[in-house]
Tab-separated table of C-alpha atoms in Angstrom:
chain	number	residue	atom	x	y	z
A	1	MET	CA	114.257	-102.073	79.535
A	2	ILE	CA	113.661	-98.380	78.286
A	3	SER	CA	110.241	-96.619	78.855
A	4	ARG	CA	107.703	-96.332	76.387
A	5	ARG	CA	108.229	-92.604	76.545
A	6	ASP	CA	112.042	-92.885	75.912
A	7	PHE	CA	111.522	-95.417	73.484
A	8	VAL	CA	108.901	-93.687	71.101
A	9	THR	CA	111.456	-90.732	71.097
A	10	THR	CA	114.140	-92.666	70.039
A	11	VAL	CA	112.215	-94.221	66.984
A	12	ALA	CA	110.463	-90.825	66.344
A	13	ALA	CA	113.825	-89.170	65.979
A	14	THR	CA	115.233	-91.370	63.569
A	15	THR	CA	112.252	-91.845	60.956
A	16	ALA	CA	111.939	-89.756	57.848
A	17	ALA	CA	108.417	-88.173	57.191
A	18	VAL	CA	106.195	-90.041	54.534
A	19	THR	CA	104.549	-88.085	52.299
A	20	ILE	CA	100.823	-89.641	51.151
A	21	VAL	CA	100.487	-88.959	47.066
A	22	PRO	CA	97.190	-89.262	45.879
A	23	ARG	CA	96.413	-91.529	42.863
A	24	HIS	CA	95.004	-89.043	40.561
A	25	VAL	CA	98.637	-87.011	41.078
A	26	LEU	CA	100.677	-89.835	39.144
A	27	GLY	CA	98.329	-90.442	36.330
A	28	ARG	CA	96.622	-93.791	34.718
A	29	GLY	CA	98.634	-96.947	35.493
A	30	TYR	CA	100.348	-95.990	38.491
A	31	THR	CA	100.026	-97.591	41.905
A	32	ALA	CA	100.011	-94.553	44.758
A	33	PRO	CA	101.899	-95.198	47.780
A	34	SER	CA	99.066	-93.989	49.793
A	35	ASP	CA	97.198	-97.121	47.684
A	36	ARG	CA	99.779	-99.755	49.111
A	37	LEU	CA	99.609	-100.224	53.005
A	38	ASN	CA	102.573	-101.820	54.596
A	39	ILE	CA	100.957	-103.767	57.719
A	40	ALA	CA	102.976	-105.300	60.475
A	41	GLY	CA	100.594	-108.079	62.686
A	42	ILE	CA	101.771	-108.355	66.517
A	43	GLY	CA	100.545	-111.206	68.069
A	44	VAL	CA	100.299	-113.496	64.583
A	45	GLY	CA	99.284	-116.777	65.894
A	46	GLY	CA	95.663	-116.953	66.275
A	47	MET	CA	93.218	-114.136	65.310
A	48	GLY	CA	96.048	-111.942	64.235
A	49	LYS	CA	96.745	-114.795	61.546
A	50	VAL	CA	93.245	-114.522	60.524
A	51	ASN	CA	93.388	-110.669	60.436
A	52	LEU	CA	96.279	-110.331	58.403
A	53	LEU	CA	94.858	-112.949	55.580
A	54	ASN	CA	91.828	-110.937	55.311
A	55	LEU	CA	93.620	-107.872	54.519
A	56	VAL	CA	95.970	-109.175	52.071
A	57	PRO	CA	93.548	-108.306	49.332
A	58	GLY	CA	92.973	-104.780	47.800
A	59	GLN	CA	96.944	-103.327	47.455
A	60	ASN	CA	97.892	-104.506	51.204
A	61	ASN	CA	101.266	-105.893	51.928
A	62	ILE	CA	102.298	-107.475	55.076
A	63	VAL	CA	105.835	-106.485	55.642
A	64	ALA	CA	106.496	-107.874	59.215
A	65	LEU	CA	105.283	-110.324	61.776
A	66	CYS	CA	106.064	-110.203	65.631
A	67	ASP	CA	105.059	-112.759	68.142
A	68	VAL	CA	106.723	-113.509	71.788
A	69	ASP	CA	106.584	-117.408	70.744
A	70	TRP	CA	107.383	-118.706	67.636
A	71	ASP	CA	106.952	-122.215	67.743
A	72	TYR	CA	103.094	-121.606	68.760
A	73	ALA	CA	102.796	-118.758	65.682
A	74	GLY	CA	105.539	-120.270	63.450
A	75	LYS	CA	102.939	-123.499	63.304
A	76	ALA	CA	100.223	-121.147	62.531
A	77	TRP	CA	102.214	-119.742	59.551
A	78	GLY	CA	103.699	-123.064	58.521
A	79	THR	CA	100.077	-124.263	57.367
A	80	LEU	CA	99.276	-122.102	54.564
A	81	ASP	CA	99.573	-124.610	51.822
A	82	ALA	CA	97.335	-127.079	53.799
A	83	ASP	CA	94.798	-123.773	54.684
A	84	LEU	CA	94.842	-123.090	50.956
A	85	LYS	CA	93.897	-127.287	49.818
A	86	ARG	CA	91.437	-127.479	52.555
A	87	GLU	CA	89.523	-124.493	51.550
A	88	GLU	CA	89.977	-125.530	47.928
A	89	ASP	CA	88.359	-129.026	48.941
A	90	ARG	CA	85.933	-127.341	50.862
A	91	LEU	CA	84.840	-124.871	48.125
A	92	PRO	CA	82.609	-127.026	46.050
A	93	LYS	CA	80.675	-127.692	48.947
A	94	VAL	CA	79.837	-124.104	49.839
A	95	THR	CA	75.974	-123.495	48.412
A	96	ASP	CA	75.543	-120.046	50.520
A	97	ALA	CA	76.295	-117.091	48.528
A	98	ALA	CA	77.951	-115.245	50.830
A	99	ALA	CA	79.978	-117.797	52.197
A	100	ARG	CA	81.123	-119.240	49.090
A	101	VAL	CA	82.378	-115.210	48.307
A	102	ASN	CA	84.443	-115.098	51.722
A	103	SER	CA	85.704	-118.959	50.710
A	104	LEU	CA	86.657	-117.523	47.262
A	105	ALA	CA	88.378	-114.606	48.841
A	106	ARG	CA	90.170	-116.867	51.515
A	107	ILE	CA	91.757	-119.054	48.704
A	108	ASP	CA	92.835	-115.745	46.622
A	109	ALA	CA	94.297	-114.570	49.708
A	110	LEU	CA	96.388	-117.666	50.518
A	111	GLU	CA	97.512	-117.780	46.947
A	112	THR	CA	98.305	-114.185	46.826
A	113	LEU	CA	100.530	-114.860	50.476
A	114	LEU	CA	102.231	-117.998	48.980
A	115	ALA	CA	103.710	-116.456	45.316
A	116	ARG	CA	105.226	-113.861	47.585
A	117	ASP	CA	106.823	-116.481	49.932
A	118	PRO	CA	105.712	-115.819	53.494
A	119	GLY	CA	109.094	-116.934	54.873
A	120	THR	CA	110.991	-113.909	53.350
A	121	ILE	CA	108.466	-111.643	55.499
A	122	LYS	CA	110.825	-110.166	58.755
A	123	ARG	CA	110.023	-111.615	61.947
A	124	TYR	CA	110.349	-110.401	65.250
A	125	SER	CA	109.724	-111.239	69.015
A	126	ASP	CA	110.048	-107.613	71.067
A	127	TYR	CA	107.300	-104.906	68.624
A	128	ARG	CA	109.492	-102.336	70.180
A	129	LEU	CA	112.603	-103.409	68.508
A	130	MET	CA	110.730	-104.008	65.340
A	131	PHE	CA	109.142	-100.223	64.965
A	132	GLU	CA	112.819	-99.167	66.110
A	133	GLN	CA	114.631	-101.356	63.312
A	134	GLN	CA	111.642	-101.521	60.238
A	135	LYS	CA	110.782	-98.304	58.930
A	136	ASP	CA	108.188	-98.984	56.095
A	137	ILE	CA	105.755	-99.843	58.409
A	138	ASP	CA	102.325	-98.118	58.008
A	139	ALA	CA	99.441	-100.066	59.871
A	140	VAL	CA	99.788	-102.377	62.393
A	141	VAL	CA	97.504	-105.124	63.616
A	142	VAL	CA	97.132	-106.415	67.059
A	143	ALA	CA	96.298	-109.140	68.107
A	144	THR	CA	98.315	-110.219	71.104
A	145	PRO	CA	96.695	-111.332	75.083
A	146	ASP	CA	94.244	-108.153	76.302
A	147	HIS	CA	96.826	-106.965	78.750
A	148	LEU	CA	99.142	-105.832	76.102
A	149	HIS	CA	96.845	-104.217	73.790
A	150	ALA	CA	97.162	-100.769	75.303
A	151	ALA	CA	100.631	-100.438	75.260
A	152	ILE	CA	101.315	-101.746	71.835
A	153	ALA	CA	98.584	-99.512	70.337
A	154	MET	CA	100.287	-96.576	72.648
A	155	ALA	CA	103.489	-96.959	71.070
A	156	ALA	CA	101.953	-97.465	67.284
A	157	LEU	CA	99.684	-94.150	67.520
A	158	ASP	CA	103.045	-92.302	69.209
A	159	LEU	CA	104.593	-93.024	65.677
A	160	ASP	CA	101.632	-92.235	63.839
A	161	LYS	CA	100.736	-95.722	62.690
A	162	HIS	CA	97.462	-96.851	61.886
A	163	VAL	CA	96.157	-99.467	64.481
A	164	TYR	CA	93.866	-102.564	64.631
A	165	VAL	CA	93.269	-103.755	67.862
A	166	GLN	CA	91.402	-106.883	68.233
A	167	LYS	CA	88.246	-107.252	70.888
A	168	PRO	CA	88.649	-105.973	74.060
A	169	LEU	CA	90.438	-102.850	72.978
A	170	CYS	CA	92.172	-103.236	76.380
A	171	TRP	CA	92.333	-104.339	79.972
A	172	SER	CA	91.437	-101.811	82.124
A	173	VAL	CA	89.129	-99.061	81.880
A	174	ASP	CA	92.221	-96.335	82.217
A	175	GLU	CA	93.409	-97.625	79.322
A	176	ALA	CA	90.288	-97.273	76.956
A	177	ARG	CA	90.113	-94.008	78.264
A	178	LYS	CA	93.602	-93.226	77.442
A	179	LEU	CA	93.231	-94.886	74.279
A	180	ALA	CA	90.195	-92.814	72.777
A	181	ARG	CA	92.137	-89.279	73.959
A	182	LYS	CA	95.268	-90.364	72.067
A	183	ALA	CA	93.308	-91.542	69.099
A	184	ARG	CA	91.395	-88.349	69.062
A	185	GLN	CA	94.630	-86.210	68.838
A	186	THR	CA	95.833	-88.190	66.098
A	187	ARG	CA	95.354	-88.212	62.319
A	188	VAL	CA	95.270	-92.070	61.793
A	189	VAL	CA	92.329	-94.616	61.147
A	190	THR	CA	91.761	-96.964	64.273
A	191	GLN	CA	89.304	-100.160	64.344
A	192	MET	CA	88.807	-102.922	67.074
A	193	GLY	CA	88.034	-106.127	65.814
A	194	ASN	CA	84.315	-106.970	66.560
A	195	GLN	CA	83.834	-107.577	62.550
A	196	GLY	CA	80.348	-108.012	62.926
A	197	HIS	CA	79.581	-104.037	63.162
A	198	SER	CA	80.741	-104.664	59.348
A	199	TRP	CA	78.317	-107.180	58.516
A	200	ASP	CA	74.856	-106.403	57.257
A	201	ASP	CA	72.767	-108.166	59.681
A	202	GLY	CA	73.599	-106.628	62.623
A	203	ARG	CA	73.038	-103.296	60.973
A	204	LYS	CA	69.675	-104.550	59.973
A	205	ALA	CA	69.137	-104.780	63.748
A	206	VAL	CA	70.272	-101.428	64.708
A	207	GLU	CA	67.878	-100.114	61.896
A	208	TRP	CA	64.819	-102.099	63.316
A	209	VAL	CA	65.591	-100.692	66.662
A	210	GLN	CA	65.743	-97.203	65.780
A	211	SER	CA	62.947	-96.725	63.192
A	212	GLY	CA	61.007	-98.074	66.387
A	213	ALA	CA	59.982	-101.621	64.990
A	214	ILE	CA	59.822	-103.201	68.251
A	215	GLY	CA	59.147	-99.910	70.222
A	216	GLU	CA	60.537	-98.393	73.633
A	217	VAL	CA	63.165	-100.819	74.741
A	218	ARG	CA	63.725	-101.086	78.468
A	219	GLU	CA	65.444	-104.493	78.812
A	220	VAL	CA	68.054	-106.247	76.671
A	221	HIS	CA	69.561	-109.846	77.257
A	222	VAL	CA	72.743	-110.718	76.571
A	223	TRP	CA	74.663	-113.992	76.712
A	224	SER	CA	77.367	-116.138	75.450
A	225	ASN	CA	78.411	-120.250	76.111
A	226	ARG	CA	82.412	-119.260	76.917
A	227	PRO	CA	84.404	-119.947	78.360
A	228	LEU	CA	83.027	-123.690	78.394
A	229	SER	CA	85.137	-126.160	75.947
A	230	TYR	CA	86.979	-122.800	74.826
A	231	TRP	CA	89.230	-122.228	77.718
A	232	PRO	CA	89.263	-123.395	81.284
A	233	GLN	CA	88.378	-121.035	83.978
A	234	GLY	CA	86.980	-121.668	87.710
A	235	ILE	CA	90.642	-123.685	88.347
A	236	PRO	CA	93.126	-122.937	90.867
A	237	ARG	CA	96.509	-121.153	89.946
A	238	PRO	CA	99.373	-123.829	89.526
A	239	GLU	CA	100.513	-124.191	93.053
A	240	PRO	CA	102.986	-127.152	93.676
A	241	ARG	CA	103.929	-128.206	97.298
A	242	ARG	CA	103.801	-131.316	99.505
A	243	ILE	CA	100.362	-131.868	100.481
A	244	SER	CA	99.615	-133.254	104.057
A	245	ASN	CA	98.124	-136.736	104.447
A	246	ASP	CA	95.732	-134.648	106.831
A	247	LEU	CA	94.729	-132.344	104.309
A	248	ARG	CA	90.490	-132.893	103.991
A	249	TRP	CA	88.740	-133.972	100.816
A	250	ASN	CA	86.638	-130.834	101.277
A	251	MET	CA	86.780	-128.119	98.405
A	252	PRO	CA	89.756	-126.150	99.677
A	253	GLY	CA	91.648	-129.632	100.420
A	254	VAL	CA	90.596	-130.949	96.519
A	255	THR	CA	91.420	-127.110	95.268
A	256	ALA	CA	95.136	-127.840	97.153
A	257	ARG	CA	95.142	-130.819	95.465
A	258	LEU	CA	94.545	-129.328	92.083
A	259	ALA	CA	97.089	-126.932	92.707
A	260	ASN	CA	99.720	-129.006	93.227
A	261	ALA	CA	98.819	-131.648	90.493
A	262	MET	CA	99.874	-129.194	87.758
A	263	GLY	CA	103.398	-129.392	88.573
A	264	ILE	CA	106.323	-127.245	87.571
A	265	TYR	CA	107.208	-126.473	83.595
A	266	SER	CA	110.263	-124.628	82.387
A	267	VAL	CA	109.479	-121.873	79.991
A	268	PRO	CA	109.792	-123.244	76.462
A	269	GLU	CA	112.800	-121.763	74.410
A	270	THR	CA	110.754	-120.545	71.855
A	271	LEU	CA	108.700	-118.360	74.408
A	272	ASN	CA	109.843	-114.854	75.603
A	273	TRP	CA	108.217	-114.878	78.584
A	274	ASP	CA	109.198	-111.595	80.174
A	275	LEU	CA	107.726	-110.146	76.986
A	276	PHE	CA	104.417	-112.318	77.107
A	277	LEU	CA	103.868	-110.760	81.280
A	278	GLY	CA	104.604	-107.445	79.418
A	279	PRO	CA	103.259	-104.570	82.257
A	280	ALA	CA	101.294	-107.447	84.200
A	281	PRO	CA	102.632	-109.085	87.454
A	282	GLN	CA	105.440	-111.299	87.815
A	283	VAL	CA	104.084	-115.204	87.568
A	284	ASP	CA	106.312	-118.039	86.508
A	285	TYR	CA	105.445	-119.863	83.282
A	286	HIS	CA	103.093	-122.571	83.019
A	287	PRO	CA	101.278	-124.374	80.134
A	288	VAL	CA	97.843	-123.318	81.415
A	289	TYR	CA	98.474	-119.844	81.139
A	290	HIS	CA	99.749	-120.032	77.434
A	291	PRO	CA	98.943	-120.061	74.689
A	292	PHE	CA	95.171	-118.729	74.672
A	293	ASN	CA	94.190	-120.236	78.134
A	294	TRP	CA	95.423	-116.620	79.554
A	295	ARG	CA	91.931	-115.159	78.537
A	296	GLY	CA	90.271	-117.060	81.488
A	297	TRP	CA	93.172	-115.417	84.023
A	298	ALA	CA	93.006	-112.120	85.405
A	299	ASP	CA	96.409	-110.788	85.299
A	300	TRP	CA	95.954	-111.208	81.194
A	301	GLY	CA	92.690	-111.696	80.211
A	302	CYS	CA	88.899	-110.058	80.432
A	303	GLY	CA	86.901	-113.224	80.715
A	304	ALA	CA	84.210	-114.313	78.761
A	305	ILE	CA	82.513	-110.744	78.350
A	306	GLY	CA	85.892	-109.333	77.307
A	307	ASP	CA	86.111	-112.140	74.629
A	308	MET	CA	82.226	-111.891	73.253
A	309	GLY	CA	80.781	-108.978	74.768
A	310	ALA	CA	82.336	-106.970	71.361
A	311	HIS	CA	80.557	-109.024	69.398
A	312	LEU	CA	77.270	-109.173	71.458
A	313	ILE	CA	76.848	-105.945	73.703
A	314	ASP	CA	77.678	-103.765	70.784
A	315	PHE	CA	74.390	-103.736	68.636
A	316	ALA	CA	72.210	-103.037	71.529
A	317	TYR	CA	75.044	-100.732	72.835
A	318	TRP	CA	74.844	-98.958	69.089
A	319	ALA	CA	70.989	-99.290	68.628
A	320	LEU	CA	70.015	-97.596	72.174
A	321	ASP	CA	73.127	-95.002	72.229
A	322	LEU	CA	73.481	-96.374	75.636
A	323	GLY	CA	76.657	-94.587	76.806
A	324	TYR	CA	77.472	-95.338	80.122
A	325	PRO	CA	75.755	-97.399	83.037
A	326	THR	CA	75.021	-95.846	86.734
A	327	SER	CA	75.414	-99.166	88.324
A	328	VAL	CA	76.863	-102.563	87.576
A	329	GLU	CA	76.389	-105.692	89.399
A	330	THR	CA	78.353	-108.931	88.906
A	331	VAL	CA	77.415	-112.387	90.452
A	332	SER	CA	79.190	-115.433	89.840
A	333	THR	CA	80.692	-118.808	90.940
A	334	PRO	CA	83.086	-118.853	93.017
A	335	PHE	CA	85.817	-116.613	92.335
A	336	ASP	CA	89.473	-116.378	93.707
A	337	LYS	CA	90.834	-113.370	92.066
A	338	SER	CA	93.092	-115.214	89.745
A	339	CYS	CA	91.092	-117.355	87.759
A	340	PHE	CA	87.818	-116.024	86.407
A	341	PRO	CA	84.864	-117.891	87.523
A	342	THR	CA	83.116	-120.568	85.433
A	343	ALA	CA	80.111	-118.423	84.962
A	344	THR	CA	79.005	-114.996	85.404
A	345	THR	CA	75.727	-112.835	85.250
A	346	THR	CA	76.410	-109.237	85.267
A	347	TYR	CA	73.294	-106.503	85.502
A	348	TYR	CA	73.800	-103.078	84.243
A	349	GLU	CA	71.388	-100.060	85.060
A	350	PHE	CA	71.742	-97.159	82.074
A	351	PRO	CA	69.675	-93.859	82.644
A	352	ALA	CA	67.350	-92.052	80.434
A	353	ARG	CA	69.265	-90.656	77.271
A	354	GLY	CA	66.953	-87.674	76.461
A	355	ALA	CA	63.403	-89.356	74.867
A	356	LEU	CA	65.336	-92.788	75.237
A	357	PRO	CA	63.627	-94.391	78.431
A	358	PRO	CA	66.352	-96.256	81.303
A	359	VAL	CA	67.538	-99.540	80.042
A	360	LYS	CA	68.533	-102.658	82.226
A	361	LEU	CA	71.091	-104.964	80.427
A	362	ILE	CA	72.126	-108.658	81.824
A	363	TRP	CA	74.648	-110.506	80.652
A	364	TYR	CA	74.919	-114.241	80.930
A	365	ASP	CA	77.920	-116.301	80.528
A	366	GLY	CA	79.280	-119.899	81.260
A	367	GLY	CA	75.937	-121.492	80.123
A	368	LEU	CA	73.535	-119.654	81.854
A	369	MET	CA	70.491	-118.222	79.698
A	370	PRO	CA	67.545	-115.719	79.788
A	371	PRO	CA	64.048	-116.990	79.885
A	372	THR	CA	62.783	-118.140	76.825
A	373	PRO	CA	60.466	-115.649	75.579
A	374	PRO	CA	57.161	-117.113	74.338
A	375	GLU	CA	56.650	-115.799	70.979
A	376	ILE	CA	59.815	-117.876	70.195
A	377	GLY	CA	57.681	-120.127	68.890
A	378	LYS	CA	59.249	-123.158	67.602
A	379	ASP	CA	62.325	-121.675	67.456
A	380	ALA	CA	65.040	-121.720	70.153
A	381	LEU	CA	67.324	-119.388	71.586
A	382	ASN	CA	70.716	-119.959	70.223
A	383	ARG	CA	72.900	-121.289	73.166
A	384	GLU	CA	76.187	-120.439	71.774
A	385	GLY	CA	75.287	-116.600	71.950
A	386	GLY	CA	72.708	-113.717	71.193
A	387	ALA	CA	71.022	-111.088	72.856
A	388	MET	CA	67.374	-109.812	73.222
A	389	LEU	CA	65.857	-106.449	73.020
A	390	VAL	CA	62.474	-106.467	74.531
A	391	GLY	CA	60.171	-103.430	73.467
A	392	SER	CA	56.833	-102.310	74.246
A	393	LYS	CA	55.967	-103.616	70.378
A	394	GLY	CA	57.858	-106.612	70.126
A	395	THR	CA	61.435	-108.379	70.305
A	396	LEU	CA	64.620	-108.246	68.388
A	397	LEU	CA	66.850	-111.391	68.403
A	398	HIS	CA	69.838	-112.085	67.123
A	399	ASP	CA	72.731	-114.697	67.531
A	400	ASN	CA	76.470	-114.209	68.058
A	401	TYR	CA	78.139	-111.122	65.658
A	402	GLY	CA	74.570	-109.729	64.858
A	403	LEU	CA	73.773	-112.149	62.432
A	404	ARG	CA	69.934	-113.856	62.174
A	405	SER	CA	68.532	-110.782	63.036
A	406	ARG	CA	64.914	-110.704	63.300
A	407	LEU	CA	61.416	-109.496	65.173
A	408	LEU	CA	59.673	-111.720	67.484
A	409	PRO	CA	56.782	-112.738	67.137
A	410	ALA	CA	57.284	-113.731	63.454
A	411	SER	CA	53.777	-111.585	62.627
A	412	LEU	CA	55.638	-108.584	63.420
A	413	GLU	CA	58.256	-109.028	61.297
A	414	LYS	CA	55.978	-109.965	58.779
A	415	SER	CA	54.164	-106.972	59.087
A	416	THR	CA	56.777	-104.439	59.677
A	417	GLY	CA	59.072	-105.711	56.764
A	418	GLU	CA	62.904	-104.433	56.128
A	419	PRO	CA	63.740	-101.414	57.749
A	420	PRO	CA	64.406	-98.094	56.111
A	421	ARG	CA	68.514	-98.471	55.592
A	422	THR	CA	70.128	-95.540	56.986
A	423	LEU	CA	73.430	-97.056	57.831
A	424	ALA	CA	75.721	-97.832	55.333
A	425	ARG	CA	76.401	-101.148	53.653
A	426	ILE	CA	80.033	-102.367	53.909
A	427	ASP	CA	80.962	-104.248	50.733
A	428	THR	CA	84.520	-105.748	52.193
A	429	SER	CA	85.478	-107.184	55.260
A	430	HIS	CA	85.771	-105.327	58.774
A	431	GLU	CA	89.927	-105.463	58.145
A	432	VAL	CA	89.946	-104.250	54.427
A	433	ASN	CA	86.899	-101.521	55.604
A	434	TRP	CA	90.017	-100.158	58.061
A	435	ALA	CA	92.458	-100.548	55.582
A	436	ASN	CA	90.815	-98.421	52.637
A	437	ALA	CA	89.773	-96.102	55.763
A	438	CYS	CA	93.846	-96.021	56.442
A	439	LYS	CA	94.012	-94.998	52.334
A	440	GLY	CA	91.274	-92.168	52.245
A	441	VAL	CA	88.318	-94.346	51.588
A	442	GLY	CA	85.685	-94.512	53.539
A	443	GLN	CA	85.419	-94.546	57.363
A	444	ALA	CA	86.390	-97.347	59.585
A	445	THR	CA	83.267	-98.740	61.492
A	446	THR	CA	84.475	-99.294	65.099
A	447	PRO	CA	86.890	-96.404	65.516
A	448	PHE	CA	88.609	-96.140	68.994
A	449	GLU	CA	85.801	-93.459	69.852
A	450	TYR	CA	83.384	-96.191	69.635
A	451	ALA	CA	85.134	-98.916	70.970
A	452	ALA	CA	86.679	-97.255	74.070
A	453	ARG	CA	82.698	-96.904	75.074
A	454	LEU	CA	81.971	-100.018	74.677
A	455	THR	CA	84.828	-101.823	75.840
A	456	GLU	CA	84.461	-99.501	78.763
A	457	VAL	CA	81.152	-101.199	79.630
A	458	MET	CA	82.579	-104.700	79.269
A	459	LEU	CA	85.081	-103.956	81.378
A	460	LEU	CA	82.986	-102.532	84.476
A	461	GLY	CA	81.261	-105.893	84.390
A	462	VAL	CA	84.458	-107.232	85.061
A	463	VAL	CA	85.401	-104.331	87.642
A	464	ALA	CA	82.198	-104.948	89.929
A	465	MET	CA	82.878	-108.731	90.005
A	466	LYS	CA	86.535	-108.287	91.310
A	467	ALA	CA	85.055	-105.486	93.616
A	468	GLY	CA	82.429	-108.032	95.154
A	469	THR	CA	79.924	-105.730	95.281
A	470	LYS	CA	77.152	-103.464	93.033
A	471	ILE	CA	79.464	-100.108	92.134
A	472	HIS	CA	77.722	-97.249	91.256
A	473	TYR	CA	79.421	-95.131	88.360
A	474	ASP	CA	80.485	-91.305	87.638
A	475	ALA	CA	81.517	-91.924	84.133
A	476	ALA	CA	82.008	-88.152	83.785
A	477	ASN	CA	84.549	-88.534	86.166
A	478	MET	CA	85.625	-92.287	85.761
A	479	ARG	CA	85.203	-92.717	89.137
A	480	ILE	CA	82.959	-95.422	91.735
A	481	THR	CA	80.884	-93.583	94.287
A	482	ASN	CA	79.799	-96.245	97.032
A	483	SER	CA	83.807	-98.111	97.298
A	484	ARG	CA	86.729	-96.524	97.508
A	485	ASP	CA	88.668	-99.838	96.906
A	486	ALA	CA	86.690	-100.452	93.878
A	487	ASN	CA	87.940	-97.694	92.304
A	488	ASP	CA	91.713	-99.533	92.104
A	489	HIS	CA	90.030	-102.231	89.587
A	490	LEU	CA	89.856	-98.940	87.046
A	491	LYS	CA	93.157	-99.142	86.076
A	492	ARG	CA	96.778	-101.452	87.140
A	493	ASP	CA	100.113	-100.594	88.480
A	494	TYR	CA	102.577	-101.537	85.312
A	495	ARG	CA	105.279	-103.939	86.011
A	496	ARG	CA	108.724	-101.744	86.117
A	497	GLY	CA	110.120	-100.938	82.932
A	498	TRP	CA	106.467	-100.565	81.386
A	499	SER	CA	104.001	-97.447	81.092
A	500	LEU	CA	101.545	-96.385	78.899
C-alpha cells in the first residue's frame, strides 16, 4: 500500500492545472466553469447521500461516488424513485413555510438527479484510486466514519480540492490541529457538516448572548439523548470462545457470555473491510461494527459527543468565544476502552477571555439531563437534546441544531425582543453555502479554522474519558500537564501503510 505522500505526489504530477474563468469574462448566456462545481462523494450510504442531494441545486454536478460497501451504499442510491414519491406524497401535508421550502428543494434535487440517470455516475471503492483516475473533481464531500475523515480530507487538500467533512471534523486532537494548519496553507474552501451553524435560530441565539440579553454567562449545560436507540454502546467486543460451566453469573460472567454469543461472521463480498479500517488497528469484521454502529466503538467513532457535540456545543462556543479549556473531566458508566459507555457527563473549565468571565460547561449524554430551571414554567427541556446558557440576567435555551432558541423567563424575551442582527443570514443549505463559497460567492460558515477548534474541545472530553482522570490542558503546546500517559490519547499511531 502506498503512503499518502507518495500517492499525492503521483496524482499531482499527472493532474493538469485548472483555470477558473469568471462569469463576466464569458458574457451573458454562458455558464462559467467556476459556476459548475464537480463534486465527488466519499462515504455515500448515509449522511453523504443527504449532503450530495442538498448540493444538486445551483449548478453543482455529482461526478463520482466512493464507498467501501456498495451493498449498503448501493441500496441507498437505489431508492431515489421511492424517495421522490415519498416526498411528493408528503408535500401536501406540510404546512410550515420553511419545511415546505425544504420539501420542494428535495423534490427538485431528486428530479434533477433522476433526469441525468444516477447510474451513470462513476463509482469507486478506494478514494485514492478515484483521485488518481478522475481529473474533473473540483470538490469532495467526506461522510465516512470519523477515523477516516482526516486521511481523506488531507489527501483532498494536498490536491487542492475544496473539502466538506461531516462532523466531527476528525478522530483525534492531533488530526484537528494538522487539518487546520493545512487548510490555512491552501486557497481551497473548507466546511464541517454542522448544518445548524447556518440556520437562523442558532444565529439568533448567538446574537442574543453577544448583545448582553442574558448578562454574564458563567455556566452552560449541553445534553443529548444519544446513543440510546441510535446505536449500541456499553457492550463487550465480540469474542467467541469456549465458556466454562463454572463461569459465574456475575457481571463479568454475563459480559463474557454476551461477547461469546455474538458469534463469528465472514466479511461480506461487497465490503472492503481493510479500507474501512483505514489507519485504525486491525480488528476482525463483525456486523455489530458496520454499518453505522462504528460510532460507538473507540477505534472508529467518538461516541455521542462526537456525533452531536458539533450541533449543540457550537452555539455556546461561538457566542462566548470559549477557545480551549484548561481542564476536562469525564465520568461515565463502565468503559472497557473498546466500546464507549452507555452514558457520560463531561465537565469543562474555560478561563476568562478578556472581559468575559470563566465558564463551566457540562455535557450530558445517554439520557442524562441537567436540572430543570424553575423559570421554564410549563415548558420542558427537550430530552432529545439541547443547550442552556445561564446568565446573570436570564437564561438562553435551544434545542438540537440551535432550533427553538428562546429566553427564560418568558418575560425576559418579551421585554428584550429580537436581538440586533449582527450575523448574516444564510439563504441556502449549509452544503450550498460551501459550494457557493467554492465558486467565490460568499464565505463558508464553518471553515476548518473554526471547526478544528470546536472539534478539539469535543475530543478532549473523549480524551479525559480514555485517560480515566481529570486532565489539565496546555492548549498552546497541545499537552496534558498532569498525566504523561494521557497525552497518548491526543493522537493515534496509524496502521502500516497509512499516514497523515
